[in-house]
XYZ file of N, CA and C in Angstrom:
162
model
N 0.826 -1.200 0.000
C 0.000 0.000 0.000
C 0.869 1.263 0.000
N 1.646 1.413 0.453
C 2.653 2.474 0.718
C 3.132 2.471 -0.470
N 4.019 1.570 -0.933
C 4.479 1.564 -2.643
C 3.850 2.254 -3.270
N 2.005 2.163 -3.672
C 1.337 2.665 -4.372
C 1.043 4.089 -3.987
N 0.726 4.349 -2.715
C 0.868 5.921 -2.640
C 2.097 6.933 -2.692
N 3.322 5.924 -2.683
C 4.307 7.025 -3.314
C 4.351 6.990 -5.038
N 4.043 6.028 -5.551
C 3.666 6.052 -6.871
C 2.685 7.254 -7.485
N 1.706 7.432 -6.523
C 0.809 8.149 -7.199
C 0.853 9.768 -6.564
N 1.893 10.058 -5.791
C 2.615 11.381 -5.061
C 3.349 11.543 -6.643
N 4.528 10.463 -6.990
C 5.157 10.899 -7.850
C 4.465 11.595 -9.601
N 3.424 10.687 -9.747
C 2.854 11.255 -10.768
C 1.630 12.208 -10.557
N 1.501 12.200 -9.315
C 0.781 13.998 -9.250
C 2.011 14.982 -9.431
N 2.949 14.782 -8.713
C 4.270 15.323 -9.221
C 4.551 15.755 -10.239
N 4.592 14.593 -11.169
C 4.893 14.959 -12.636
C 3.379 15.716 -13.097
N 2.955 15.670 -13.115
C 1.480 16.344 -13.370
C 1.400 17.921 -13.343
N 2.046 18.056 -12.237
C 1.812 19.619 -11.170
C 3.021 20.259 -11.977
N 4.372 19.420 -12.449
C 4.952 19.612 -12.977
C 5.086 20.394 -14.567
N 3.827 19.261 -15.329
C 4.021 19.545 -16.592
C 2.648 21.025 -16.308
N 1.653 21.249 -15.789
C 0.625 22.183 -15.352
C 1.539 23.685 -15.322
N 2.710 23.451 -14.565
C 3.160 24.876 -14.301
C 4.337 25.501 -15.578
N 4.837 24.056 -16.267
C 5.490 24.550 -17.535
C 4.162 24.933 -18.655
N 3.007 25.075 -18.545
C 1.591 25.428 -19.071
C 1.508 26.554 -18.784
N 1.311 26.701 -17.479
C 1.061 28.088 -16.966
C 2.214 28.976 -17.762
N 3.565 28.254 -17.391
C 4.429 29.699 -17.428
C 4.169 29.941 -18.917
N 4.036 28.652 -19.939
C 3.701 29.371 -21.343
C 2.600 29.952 -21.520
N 1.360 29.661 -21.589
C 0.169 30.922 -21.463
C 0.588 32.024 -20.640
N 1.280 32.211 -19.734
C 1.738 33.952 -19.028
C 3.128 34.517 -20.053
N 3.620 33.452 -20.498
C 4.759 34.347 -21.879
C 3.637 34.779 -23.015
N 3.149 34.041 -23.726
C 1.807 34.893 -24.560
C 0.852 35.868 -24.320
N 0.154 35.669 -22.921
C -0.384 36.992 -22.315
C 0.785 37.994 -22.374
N 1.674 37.869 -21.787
C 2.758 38.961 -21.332
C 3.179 39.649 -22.786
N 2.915 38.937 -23.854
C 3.660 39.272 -25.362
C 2.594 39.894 -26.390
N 0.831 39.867 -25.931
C 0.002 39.900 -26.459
C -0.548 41.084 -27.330
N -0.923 41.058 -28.540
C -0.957 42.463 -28.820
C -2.374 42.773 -29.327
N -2.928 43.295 -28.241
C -4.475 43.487 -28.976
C -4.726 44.152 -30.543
N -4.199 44.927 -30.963
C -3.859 45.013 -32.493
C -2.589 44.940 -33.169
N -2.572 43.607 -33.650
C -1.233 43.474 -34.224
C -0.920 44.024 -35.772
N 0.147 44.256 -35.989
C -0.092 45.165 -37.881
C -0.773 44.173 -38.700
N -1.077 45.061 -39.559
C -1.846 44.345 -40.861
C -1.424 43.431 -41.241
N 0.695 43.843 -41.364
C 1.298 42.697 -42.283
C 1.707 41.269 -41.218
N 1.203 41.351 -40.021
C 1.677 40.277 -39.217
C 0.154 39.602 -39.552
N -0.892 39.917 -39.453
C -2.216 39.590 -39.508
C -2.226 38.530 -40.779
N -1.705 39.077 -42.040
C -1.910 38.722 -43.386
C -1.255 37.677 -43.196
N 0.617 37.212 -42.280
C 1.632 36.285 -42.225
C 0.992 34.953 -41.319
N -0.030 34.900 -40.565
C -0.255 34.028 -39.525
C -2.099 33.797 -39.513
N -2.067 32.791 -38.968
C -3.816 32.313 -38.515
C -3.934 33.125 -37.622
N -3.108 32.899 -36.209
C -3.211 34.070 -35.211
C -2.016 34.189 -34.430
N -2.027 35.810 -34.617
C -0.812 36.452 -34.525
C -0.438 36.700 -32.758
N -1.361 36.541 -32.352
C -1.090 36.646 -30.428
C -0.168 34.507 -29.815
N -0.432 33.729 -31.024
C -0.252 32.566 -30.458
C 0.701 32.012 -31.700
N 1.442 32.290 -32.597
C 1.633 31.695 -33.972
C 2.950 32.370 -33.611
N 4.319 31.575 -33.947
C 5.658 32.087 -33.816
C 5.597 32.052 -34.640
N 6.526 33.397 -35.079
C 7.210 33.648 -36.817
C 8.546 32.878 -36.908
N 8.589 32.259 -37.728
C 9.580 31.991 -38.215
C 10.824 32.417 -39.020
């Protein structure tokens, strides 16, 4: 029984883990966001608040 509840500590772990490398990317896009972006970025992308240029 113990086995299994450190098993399942560790993959809430990894969980909480991959959640906050989420977070920090949705707060780099908020933080980068441009409520009107130029025309010619508009015309280059589907959407220009979430779409890296290449």
């Amino acid at each position: 029984m113990k086995r299994h509840l450190e098993t399942k500590v560790e993959a809430i772990a990894q969980q909480i883990e991959a959640l906050e490398a989420l977070k920090a990317e949705l707060q780099g896009i908020l933080h980068n966001w441009q409520e009107r972006p130029s025309a010619e970025r508009v015309s280059r992308t589907i959407c220009p608040n979430i779409q890296l240029e290449r």
